Coordinates of C-alpha atoms and ligand atoms in Angstrom, one line a residue:
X13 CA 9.3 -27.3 -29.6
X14 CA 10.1 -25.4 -32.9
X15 CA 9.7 -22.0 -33.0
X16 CA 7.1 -21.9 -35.8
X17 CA 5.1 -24.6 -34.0
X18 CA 5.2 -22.3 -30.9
X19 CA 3.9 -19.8 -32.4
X20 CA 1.3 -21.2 -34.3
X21 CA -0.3 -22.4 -30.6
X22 CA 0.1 -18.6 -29.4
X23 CA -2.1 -17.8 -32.3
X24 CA -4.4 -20.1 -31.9
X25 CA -4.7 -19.5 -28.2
X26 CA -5.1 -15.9 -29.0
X27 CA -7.5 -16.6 -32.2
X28 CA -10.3 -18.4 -29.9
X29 CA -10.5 -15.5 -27.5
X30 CA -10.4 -12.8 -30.5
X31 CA -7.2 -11.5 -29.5
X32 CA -5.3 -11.9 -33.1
X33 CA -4.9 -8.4 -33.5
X34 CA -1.7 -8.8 -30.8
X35 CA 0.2 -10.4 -33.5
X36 CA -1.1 -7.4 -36.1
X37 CA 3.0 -6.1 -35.6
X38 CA 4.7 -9.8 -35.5
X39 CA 6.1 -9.9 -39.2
X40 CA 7.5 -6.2 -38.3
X41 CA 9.6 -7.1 -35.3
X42 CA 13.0 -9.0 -35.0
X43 CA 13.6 -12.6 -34.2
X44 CA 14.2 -11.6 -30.3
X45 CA 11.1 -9.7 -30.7
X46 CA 8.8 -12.2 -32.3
X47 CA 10.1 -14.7 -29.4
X48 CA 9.6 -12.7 -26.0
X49 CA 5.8 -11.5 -27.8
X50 CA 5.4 -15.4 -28.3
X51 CA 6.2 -15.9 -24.7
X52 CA 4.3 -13.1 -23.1
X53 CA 1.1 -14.2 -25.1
X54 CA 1.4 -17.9 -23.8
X55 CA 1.5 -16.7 -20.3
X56 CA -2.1 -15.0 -20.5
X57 CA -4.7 -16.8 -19.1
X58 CA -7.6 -15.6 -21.9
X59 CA -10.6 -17.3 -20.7
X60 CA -10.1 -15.8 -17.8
X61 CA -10.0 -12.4 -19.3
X62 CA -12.9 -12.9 -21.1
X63 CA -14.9 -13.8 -18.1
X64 CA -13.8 -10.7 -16.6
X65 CA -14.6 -8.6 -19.0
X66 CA -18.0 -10.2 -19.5
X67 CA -18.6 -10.0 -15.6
X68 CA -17.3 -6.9 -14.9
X69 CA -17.2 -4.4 -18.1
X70 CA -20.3 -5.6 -20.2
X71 CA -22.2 -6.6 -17.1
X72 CA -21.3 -4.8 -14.5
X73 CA -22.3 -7.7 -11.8
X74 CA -19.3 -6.9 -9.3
X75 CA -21.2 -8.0 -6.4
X76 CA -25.3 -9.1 -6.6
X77 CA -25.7 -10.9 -3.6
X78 CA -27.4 -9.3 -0.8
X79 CA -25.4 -9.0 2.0
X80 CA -25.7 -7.9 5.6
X81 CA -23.6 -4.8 6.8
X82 CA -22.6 -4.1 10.4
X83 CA -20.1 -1.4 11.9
X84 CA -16.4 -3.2 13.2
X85 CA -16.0 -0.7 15.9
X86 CA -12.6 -0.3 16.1
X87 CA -10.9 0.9 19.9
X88 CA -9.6 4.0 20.1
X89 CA -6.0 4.1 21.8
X90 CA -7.1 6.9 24.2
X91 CA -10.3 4.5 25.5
X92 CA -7.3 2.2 27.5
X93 CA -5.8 3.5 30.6
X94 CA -2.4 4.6 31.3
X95 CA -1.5 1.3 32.6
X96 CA -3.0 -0.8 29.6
X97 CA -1.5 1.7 27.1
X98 CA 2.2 1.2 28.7
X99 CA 1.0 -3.1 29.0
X100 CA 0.3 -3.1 25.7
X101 CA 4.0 -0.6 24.2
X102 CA 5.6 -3.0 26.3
X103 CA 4.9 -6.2 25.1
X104 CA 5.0 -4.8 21.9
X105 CA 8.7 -3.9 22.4
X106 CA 8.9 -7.8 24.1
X107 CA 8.1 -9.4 20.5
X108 CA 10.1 -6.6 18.3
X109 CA 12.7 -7.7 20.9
X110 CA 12.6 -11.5 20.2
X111 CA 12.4 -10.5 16.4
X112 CA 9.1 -11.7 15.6
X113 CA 8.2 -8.6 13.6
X114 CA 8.6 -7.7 9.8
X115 CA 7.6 -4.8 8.0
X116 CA 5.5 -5.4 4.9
X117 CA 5.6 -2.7 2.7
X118 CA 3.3 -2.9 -0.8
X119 CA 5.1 -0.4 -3.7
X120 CA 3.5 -1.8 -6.3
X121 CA 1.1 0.8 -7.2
X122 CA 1.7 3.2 -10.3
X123 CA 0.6 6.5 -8.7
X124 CA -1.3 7.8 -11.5
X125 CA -3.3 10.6 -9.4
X126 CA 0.3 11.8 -8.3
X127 CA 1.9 12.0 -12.0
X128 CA 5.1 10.7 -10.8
X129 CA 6.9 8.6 -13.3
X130 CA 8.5 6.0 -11.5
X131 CA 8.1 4.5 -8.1
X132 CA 6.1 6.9 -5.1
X133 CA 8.8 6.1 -2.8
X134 CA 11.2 7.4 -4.1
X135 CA 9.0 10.9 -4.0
X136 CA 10.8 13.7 -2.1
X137 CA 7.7 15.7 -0.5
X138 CA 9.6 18.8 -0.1
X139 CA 10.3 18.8 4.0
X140 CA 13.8 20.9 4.3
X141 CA 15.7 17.3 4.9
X142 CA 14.7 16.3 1.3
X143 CA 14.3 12.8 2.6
X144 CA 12.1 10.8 0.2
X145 CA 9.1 8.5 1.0
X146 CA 11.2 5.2 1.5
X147 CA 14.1 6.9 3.4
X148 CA 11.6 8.0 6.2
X149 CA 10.2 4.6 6.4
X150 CA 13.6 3.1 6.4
X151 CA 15.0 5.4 9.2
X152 CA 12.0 4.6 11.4
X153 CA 12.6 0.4 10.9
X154 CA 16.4 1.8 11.9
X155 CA 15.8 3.4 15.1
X156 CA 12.7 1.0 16.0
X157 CA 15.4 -1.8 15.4
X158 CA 18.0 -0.1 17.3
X159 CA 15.5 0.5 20.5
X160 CA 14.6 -3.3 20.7
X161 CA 17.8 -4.7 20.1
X162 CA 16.5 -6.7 17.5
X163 CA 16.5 -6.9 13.4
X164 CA 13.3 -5.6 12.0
X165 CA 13.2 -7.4 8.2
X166 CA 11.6 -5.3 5.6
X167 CA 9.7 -7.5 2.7
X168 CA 9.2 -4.5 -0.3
X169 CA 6.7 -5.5 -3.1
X170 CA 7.5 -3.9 -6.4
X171 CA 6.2 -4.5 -9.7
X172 CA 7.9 -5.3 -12.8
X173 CA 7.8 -1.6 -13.7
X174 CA 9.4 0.0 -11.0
X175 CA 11.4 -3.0 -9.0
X176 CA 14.7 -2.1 -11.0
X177 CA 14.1 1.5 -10.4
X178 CA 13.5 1.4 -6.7
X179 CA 16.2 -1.9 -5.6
X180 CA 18.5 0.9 -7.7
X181 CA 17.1 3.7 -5.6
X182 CA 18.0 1.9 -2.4
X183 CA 21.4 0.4 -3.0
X184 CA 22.3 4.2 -4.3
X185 CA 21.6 5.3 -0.6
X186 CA 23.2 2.4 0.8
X187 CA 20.3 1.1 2.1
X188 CA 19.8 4.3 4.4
X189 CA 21.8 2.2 6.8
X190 CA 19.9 -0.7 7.0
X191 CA 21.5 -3.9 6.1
X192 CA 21.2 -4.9 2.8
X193 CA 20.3 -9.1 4.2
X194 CA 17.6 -8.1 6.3
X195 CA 15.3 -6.4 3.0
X196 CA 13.8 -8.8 0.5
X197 CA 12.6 -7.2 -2.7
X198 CA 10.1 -8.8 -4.8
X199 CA 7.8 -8.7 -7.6
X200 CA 4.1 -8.5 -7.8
X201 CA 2.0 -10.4 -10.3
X202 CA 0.6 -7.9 -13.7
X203 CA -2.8 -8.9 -15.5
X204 CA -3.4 -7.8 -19.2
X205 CA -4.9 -4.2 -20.0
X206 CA -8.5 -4.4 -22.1
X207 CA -10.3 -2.3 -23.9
X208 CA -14.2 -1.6 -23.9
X209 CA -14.7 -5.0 -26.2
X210 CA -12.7 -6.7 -23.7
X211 CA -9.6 -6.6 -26.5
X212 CA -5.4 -6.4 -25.0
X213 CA -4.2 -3.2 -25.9
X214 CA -0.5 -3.4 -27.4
X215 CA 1.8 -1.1 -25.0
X216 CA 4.0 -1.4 -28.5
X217 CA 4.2 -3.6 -31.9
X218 CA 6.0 -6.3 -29.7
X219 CA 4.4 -6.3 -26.3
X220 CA 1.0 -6.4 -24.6
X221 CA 0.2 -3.4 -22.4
X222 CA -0.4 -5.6 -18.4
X223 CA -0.5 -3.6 -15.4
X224 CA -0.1 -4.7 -11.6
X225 CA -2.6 -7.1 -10.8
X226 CA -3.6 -4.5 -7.3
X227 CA -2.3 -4.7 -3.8
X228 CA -4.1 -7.4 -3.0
X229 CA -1.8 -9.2 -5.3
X230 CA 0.7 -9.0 -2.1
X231 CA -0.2 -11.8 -1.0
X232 CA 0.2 -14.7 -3.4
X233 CA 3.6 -12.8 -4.2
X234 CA 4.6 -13.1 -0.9
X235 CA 4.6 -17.0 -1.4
X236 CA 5.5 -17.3 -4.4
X237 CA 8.5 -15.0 -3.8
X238 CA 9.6 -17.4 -1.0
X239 CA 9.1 -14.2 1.1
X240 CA 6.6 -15.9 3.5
X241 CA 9.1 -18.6 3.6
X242 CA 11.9 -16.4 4.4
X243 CA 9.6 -15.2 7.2
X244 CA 9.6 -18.3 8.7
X245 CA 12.8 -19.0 8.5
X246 CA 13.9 -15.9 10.9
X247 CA 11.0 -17.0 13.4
X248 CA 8.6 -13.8 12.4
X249 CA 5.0 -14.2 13.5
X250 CA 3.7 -10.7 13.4
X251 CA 3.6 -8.9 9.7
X252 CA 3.0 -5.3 9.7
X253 CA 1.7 -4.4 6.6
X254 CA 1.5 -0.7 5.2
X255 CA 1.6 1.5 2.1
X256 CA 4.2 3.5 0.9
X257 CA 2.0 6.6 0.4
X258 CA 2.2 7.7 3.9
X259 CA 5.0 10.4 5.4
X260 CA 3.7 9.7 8.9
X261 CA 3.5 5.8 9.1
X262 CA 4.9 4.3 12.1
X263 CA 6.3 1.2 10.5
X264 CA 6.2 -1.8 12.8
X265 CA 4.3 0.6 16.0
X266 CA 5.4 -1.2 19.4
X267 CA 1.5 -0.2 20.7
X268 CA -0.2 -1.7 17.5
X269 CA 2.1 -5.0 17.7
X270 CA 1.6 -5.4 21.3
X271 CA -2.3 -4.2 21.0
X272 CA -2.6 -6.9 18.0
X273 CA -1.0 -9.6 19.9
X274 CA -3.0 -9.1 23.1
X275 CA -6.6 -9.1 20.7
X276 CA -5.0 -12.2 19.6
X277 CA -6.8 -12.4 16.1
X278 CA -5.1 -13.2 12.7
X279 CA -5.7 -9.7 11.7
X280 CA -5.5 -6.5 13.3
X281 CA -6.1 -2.6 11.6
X282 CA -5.5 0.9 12.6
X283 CA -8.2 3.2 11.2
X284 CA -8.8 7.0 11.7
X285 CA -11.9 8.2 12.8
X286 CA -13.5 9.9 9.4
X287 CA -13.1 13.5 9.1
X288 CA -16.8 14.3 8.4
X289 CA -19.1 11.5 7.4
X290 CA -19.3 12.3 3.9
X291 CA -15.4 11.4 3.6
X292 CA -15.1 9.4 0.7
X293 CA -12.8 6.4 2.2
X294 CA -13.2 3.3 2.6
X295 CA -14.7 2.2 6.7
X296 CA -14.0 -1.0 8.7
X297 CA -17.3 -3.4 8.4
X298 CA -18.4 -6.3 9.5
X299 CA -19.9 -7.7 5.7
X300 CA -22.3 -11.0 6.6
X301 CA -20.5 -11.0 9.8
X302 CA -16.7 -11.1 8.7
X303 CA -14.5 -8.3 8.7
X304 CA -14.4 -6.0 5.7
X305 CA -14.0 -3.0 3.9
X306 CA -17.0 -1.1 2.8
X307 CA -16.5 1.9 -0.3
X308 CA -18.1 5.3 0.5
X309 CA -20.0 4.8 -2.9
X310 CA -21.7 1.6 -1.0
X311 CA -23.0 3.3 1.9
X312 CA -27.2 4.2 2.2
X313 CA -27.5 7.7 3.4
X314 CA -28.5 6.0 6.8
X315 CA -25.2 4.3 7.1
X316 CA -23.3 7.6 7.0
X317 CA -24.8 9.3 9.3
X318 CA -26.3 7.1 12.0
X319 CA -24.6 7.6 15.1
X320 CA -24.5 5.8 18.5
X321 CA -25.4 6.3 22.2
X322 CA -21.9 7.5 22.6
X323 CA -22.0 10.2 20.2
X324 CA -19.4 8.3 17.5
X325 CA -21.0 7.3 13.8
X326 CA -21.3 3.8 13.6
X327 CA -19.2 3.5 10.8
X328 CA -16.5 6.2 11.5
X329 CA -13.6 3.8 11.4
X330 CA -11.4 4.5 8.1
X331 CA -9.2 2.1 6.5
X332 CA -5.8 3.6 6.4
X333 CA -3.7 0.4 5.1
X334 CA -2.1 -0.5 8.3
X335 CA -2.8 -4.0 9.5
X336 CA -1.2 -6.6 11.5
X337 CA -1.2 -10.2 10.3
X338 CA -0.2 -13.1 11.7
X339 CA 2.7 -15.2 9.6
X340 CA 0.5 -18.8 10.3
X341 CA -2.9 -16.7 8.5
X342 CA -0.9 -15.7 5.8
X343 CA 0.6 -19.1 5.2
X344 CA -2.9 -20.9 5.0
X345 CA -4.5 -17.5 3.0
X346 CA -1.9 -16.2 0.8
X347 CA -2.8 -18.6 -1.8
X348 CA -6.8 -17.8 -1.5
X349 CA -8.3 -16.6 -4.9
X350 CA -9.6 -13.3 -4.1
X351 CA -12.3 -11.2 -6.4
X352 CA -11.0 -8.9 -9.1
X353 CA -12.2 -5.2 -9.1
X354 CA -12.1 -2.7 -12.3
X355 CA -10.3 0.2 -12.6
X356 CA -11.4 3.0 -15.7
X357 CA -8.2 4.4 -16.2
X358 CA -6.2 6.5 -19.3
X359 CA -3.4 4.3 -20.8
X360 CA -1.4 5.0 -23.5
X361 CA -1.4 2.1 -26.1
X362 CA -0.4 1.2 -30.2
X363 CA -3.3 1.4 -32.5
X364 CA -3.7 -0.6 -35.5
X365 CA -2.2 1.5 -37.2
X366 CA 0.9 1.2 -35.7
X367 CA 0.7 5.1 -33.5
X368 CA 1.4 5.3 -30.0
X369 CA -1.8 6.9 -28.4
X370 CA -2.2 8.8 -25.4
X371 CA -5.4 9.3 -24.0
X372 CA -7.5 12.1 -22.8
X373 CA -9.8 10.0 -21.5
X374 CA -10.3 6.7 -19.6
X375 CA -9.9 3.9 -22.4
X376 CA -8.6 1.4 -20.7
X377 CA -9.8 -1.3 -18.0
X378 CA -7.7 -3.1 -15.5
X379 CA -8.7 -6.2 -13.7
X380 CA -7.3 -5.3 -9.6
X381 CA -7.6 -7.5 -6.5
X382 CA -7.8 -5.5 -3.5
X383 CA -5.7 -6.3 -0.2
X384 CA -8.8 -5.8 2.5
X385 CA -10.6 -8.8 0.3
X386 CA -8.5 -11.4 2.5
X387 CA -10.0 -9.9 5.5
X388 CA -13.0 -11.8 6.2
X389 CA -10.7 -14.9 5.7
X390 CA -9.3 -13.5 9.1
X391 CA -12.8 -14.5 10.5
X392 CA -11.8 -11.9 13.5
X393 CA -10.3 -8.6 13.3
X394 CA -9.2 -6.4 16.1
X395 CA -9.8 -2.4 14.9
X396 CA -7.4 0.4 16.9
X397 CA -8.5 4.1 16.4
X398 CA -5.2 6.4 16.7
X399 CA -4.8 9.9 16.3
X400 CA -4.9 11.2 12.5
X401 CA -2.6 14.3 12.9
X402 CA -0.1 11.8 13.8
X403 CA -0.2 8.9 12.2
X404 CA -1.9 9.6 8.8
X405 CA -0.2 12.2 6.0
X406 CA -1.1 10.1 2.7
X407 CA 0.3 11.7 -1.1
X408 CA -2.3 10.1 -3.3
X409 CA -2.8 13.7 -5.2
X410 CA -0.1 16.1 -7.3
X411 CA -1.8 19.2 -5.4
X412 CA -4.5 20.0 -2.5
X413 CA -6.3 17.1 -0.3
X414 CA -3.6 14.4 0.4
X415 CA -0.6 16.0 -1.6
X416 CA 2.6 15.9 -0.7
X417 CA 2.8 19.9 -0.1
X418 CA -0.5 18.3 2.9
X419 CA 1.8 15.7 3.6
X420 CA 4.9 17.7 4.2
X421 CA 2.8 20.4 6.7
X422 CA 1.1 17.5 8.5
X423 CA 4.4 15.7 9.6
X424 CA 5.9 19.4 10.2
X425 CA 3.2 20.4 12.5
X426 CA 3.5 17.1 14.7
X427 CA 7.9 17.4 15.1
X428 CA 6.9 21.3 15.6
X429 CA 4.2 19.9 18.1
X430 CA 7.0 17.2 19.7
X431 CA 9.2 20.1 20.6
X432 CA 7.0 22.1 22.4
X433 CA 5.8 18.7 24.4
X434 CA 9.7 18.2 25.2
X435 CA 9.8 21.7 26.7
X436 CA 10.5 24.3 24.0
X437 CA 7.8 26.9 24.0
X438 CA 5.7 28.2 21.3
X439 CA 7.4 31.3 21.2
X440 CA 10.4 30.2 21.1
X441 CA 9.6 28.0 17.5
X442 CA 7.6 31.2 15.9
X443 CA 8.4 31.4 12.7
X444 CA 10.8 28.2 12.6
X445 CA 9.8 24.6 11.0
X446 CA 10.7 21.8 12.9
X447 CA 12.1 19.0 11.5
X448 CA 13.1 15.7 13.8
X449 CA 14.7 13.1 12.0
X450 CA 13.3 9.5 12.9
X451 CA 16.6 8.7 13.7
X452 CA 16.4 10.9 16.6
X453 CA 13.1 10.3 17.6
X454 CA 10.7 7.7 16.4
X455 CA 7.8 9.1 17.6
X456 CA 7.8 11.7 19.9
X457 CA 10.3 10.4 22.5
X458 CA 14.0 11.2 23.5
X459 CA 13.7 15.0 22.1
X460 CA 16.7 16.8 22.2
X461 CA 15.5 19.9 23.4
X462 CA 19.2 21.7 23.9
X463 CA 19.9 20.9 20.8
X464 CA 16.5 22.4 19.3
X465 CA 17.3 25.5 21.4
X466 CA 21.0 25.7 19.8
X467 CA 19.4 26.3 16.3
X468 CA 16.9 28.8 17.6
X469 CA 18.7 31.3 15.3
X470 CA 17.7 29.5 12.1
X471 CA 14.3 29.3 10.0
X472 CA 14.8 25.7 10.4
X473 CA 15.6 23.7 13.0
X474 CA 16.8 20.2 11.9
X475 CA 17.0 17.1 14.8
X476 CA 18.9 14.4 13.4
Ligands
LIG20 P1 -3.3 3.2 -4.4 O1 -4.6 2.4 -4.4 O2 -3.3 4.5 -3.9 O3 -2.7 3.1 -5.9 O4 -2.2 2.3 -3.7 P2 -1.4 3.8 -6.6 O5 -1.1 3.0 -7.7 O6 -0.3 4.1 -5.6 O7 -2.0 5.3 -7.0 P3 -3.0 5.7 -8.1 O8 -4.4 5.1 -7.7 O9 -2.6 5.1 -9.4 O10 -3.0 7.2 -8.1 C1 -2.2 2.0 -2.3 C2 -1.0 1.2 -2.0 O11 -1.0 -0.1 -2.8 C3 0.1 -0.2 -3.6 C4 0.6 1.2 -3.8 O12 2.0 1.2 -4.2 C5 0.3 1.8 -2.5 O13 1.3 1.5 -1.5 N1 -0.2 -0.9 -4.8 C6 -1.3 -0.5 -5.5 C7 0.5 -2.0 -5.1 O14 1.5 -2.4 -4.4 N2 0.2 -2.7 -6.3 C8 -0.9 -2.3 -7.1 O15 -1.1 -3.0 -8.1 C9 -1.6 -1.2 -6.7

């Protein structure tokens, strides 16, 4: 088709939604310019916009229907005995053994509340190492790979903002020793930044401001990507999903695999119990009977703080973005259309006049899907309560609650707390952080304690 004729059915696309304005710059830009605008406009879906905005901006109808809302009590890892917990490592370490376990790591995200330009893995958290967000997850697949015997593939899910930034970030590092075959890199889907009238912003004269379409994007990405394929291919049937905001995550846990294998549901999750009741995260549920997610900001006052014969509040059970799917559930669900959320946030964008803007203020809405929607899809989910102090250390925030200066401390205190379990006594580490590379150990075992004692004359004490 000519080019002229191309554009004229952008414009008119654009026209019958009220979105003319993104062609305000056309006349101004070069021929390249005029082309990839004409592109990126055709490859909006408008109507669909505009329903969202209608739904979700001007009538804020996110959810009507009256639903029923039960507790998923998940099972804490202490309730098993001895026996069951070491049945349940074991058989874990059987299927990371035959190599039906990937790692499924979502990197999407933009980390606004951090303030990091550029991807959150590549965040160094300030432990004495200076070993960034994806080199501890990386070292962990490593050793976890190296103790079964067995590949562990790593599927990373970027978006188009940070996927040349962080693929650069781990070639740079050699892929921290991991070989470069066994990680698959891939692209989540964006969706189209509005304003309050439901109009695109411009992110400049020649392109329309779209943002990652949420983690719950993950999903049709992973089959689109051929990702899910490429799963198949190596004989995977356990994907452990996780986010790349946490220091502490045991990527691909041996107890979790074998605990979601022996529950034998399509989905499995590891919560936390809540740190008081009035912790604003989001708690396991079962929502008309099908696993779920509930927000703090959806809980009645009696939800929160109803407890149960046992002493536990019924909903206690935070979601800490570490499930276990099955490869055959995500093969018939990936494609599922799944709800879009809204998210106020402050995004810089061209005015009319041609400026770049940079708010002070939330002036911009973007249309997310969230990952735990797929869940009732599952039908059944198995919940496993582990310990917080170590397991959890998230960097959401630049400073305070879930920093990386909280996050740094929290994994500290745990090597610092592995040590004295292998034998090295309190006084003996006064004074002196710990730091035990998950090379050495990948989570708590095999301490070296000769070689912690052999550094005793050092503020740090560094186990790799
Ligand atoms: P968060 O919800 O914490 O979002 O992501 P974020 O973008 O990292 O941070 P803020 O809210 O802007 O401060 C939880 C996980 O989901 C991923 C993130 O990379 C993180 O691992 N994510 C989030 C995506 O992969 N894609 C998205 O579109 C959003």
């Amino acid at each position: 088709m000519p080019d002229n004729a191309k554009l004229k059915q952008a414009l008119d696309a654009a026209a019958r939604y009220g979105q003319e304005h993104l062609f305000k710059f056309h006349d101004e830009l070069d021929s390249a310019g005029q082309e990839a605008l004409v592109e990126q406009v055709m490859s909006v879906d408008f109507a669909q916009i505009e329903t969202l905005h209608r739904d979700l901006v001007r009538n804020h109808s996110a959810s009507a229907a009256r639903e029923s809302i039960e507790p998923l009590r998940a099972r804490a890892w202490e309730d098993f005995s001895l026996s069951e917990r070491a049945a349940l490592a074991n058989q874990g370490m059987r299927i990371l053994r035959e190599g039906k376990v990937a790692a499924f790591l979502v990197a999407g995200g933009q980390g606004t509340r951090l303030g990091h330009n550029g991807p959150k893995g590549v965040f160094d958290i300030g432990l004495p190492s200076r070993k960034s967000l994806f080199q501890l997850q990386a070292e962990r697949i490593l050793r976890l790979s190296r103790q079964a015997g067995k590949t562990i593939p790593w599927y990373i899910m970027t978006s188009r903002e940070n996927h040349a930034e962080t693929t650069g970030f781990f070639k740079e590092r050699r892929f921290f020793g991991l070989s470069e075959r066994d990680i698959f890199f891939f692209k989540q889907g964006e969706m189209p930044v509005v304003d309050a009238d439901g109009k695109i912003l411009l992110a400049s004269k020649g392109r329309l401001s779209m943002g990652p379409n949420g983690n719950g994007g993950c999903f049709l990405a992973l089959a689109k990507s051929g990702a899910l394929e490429d799963m198949k291919r190596r004989g995977i049937e356990h994907v452990f999903f996780y986010s790349v905001d946490n220091a502490l995550v045991r990527v691909c846990d041996p107890r979790f695999v074998g605990f979601a294998a022996q529950m034998g549901m399509p989905a499995a999750s590891k919560a936390v119990v809540k740190v008081q009741p009035e912790e604003k995260v989001g708690v396991l549920c079962l929502r008309n009977g099908k696993p779920s997610v509930i927000e703090y900001s959806e809980m009645t006052e009696e939800m929160i703080y109803s407890k149960t014969a046992d002493g536990r509040y019924l909903y206690d059970s935070a979601n800490i973005a570490m499930h276990i799917f099955t490869r055959a559930f995500l093969e018939s669900h990936a494609g599922a259309s799944l709800p879009f959320h809204l998210a106020h946030k402050k995004i810089a964008y061209t005015s009319p006049s041609g400026e770049t803007v940079t708010p002070t203020l939330p002036n911009a809405y973007k249309f997310e899907l969230f990952m735990f929607d797929l869940f009732p899809m599952a039908g059944a989910m198995a919940g496993l309560l582990v310990s917080r102090e170590e397991e959890f250390a998230p960097v959401k925030n630049k400073d305070g609650v879930d920093s990386p200066a909280s996050a740094r401390n929290l994994l500290l205190e745990l090597h610092h707390k592995w040590a004295v379990a292998a034998g090295v006594s309190e006084e003996e580490l006064r004074g002196k952080l710990v730091e035990i590379s998950p090379l050495a150990s990948y989570a708590g075992e095999g301490i070296n304690t000769a070689l912690i004692r052999s550094q005793l004359g050092n503020p740090i004490i560094h186990v790799s």
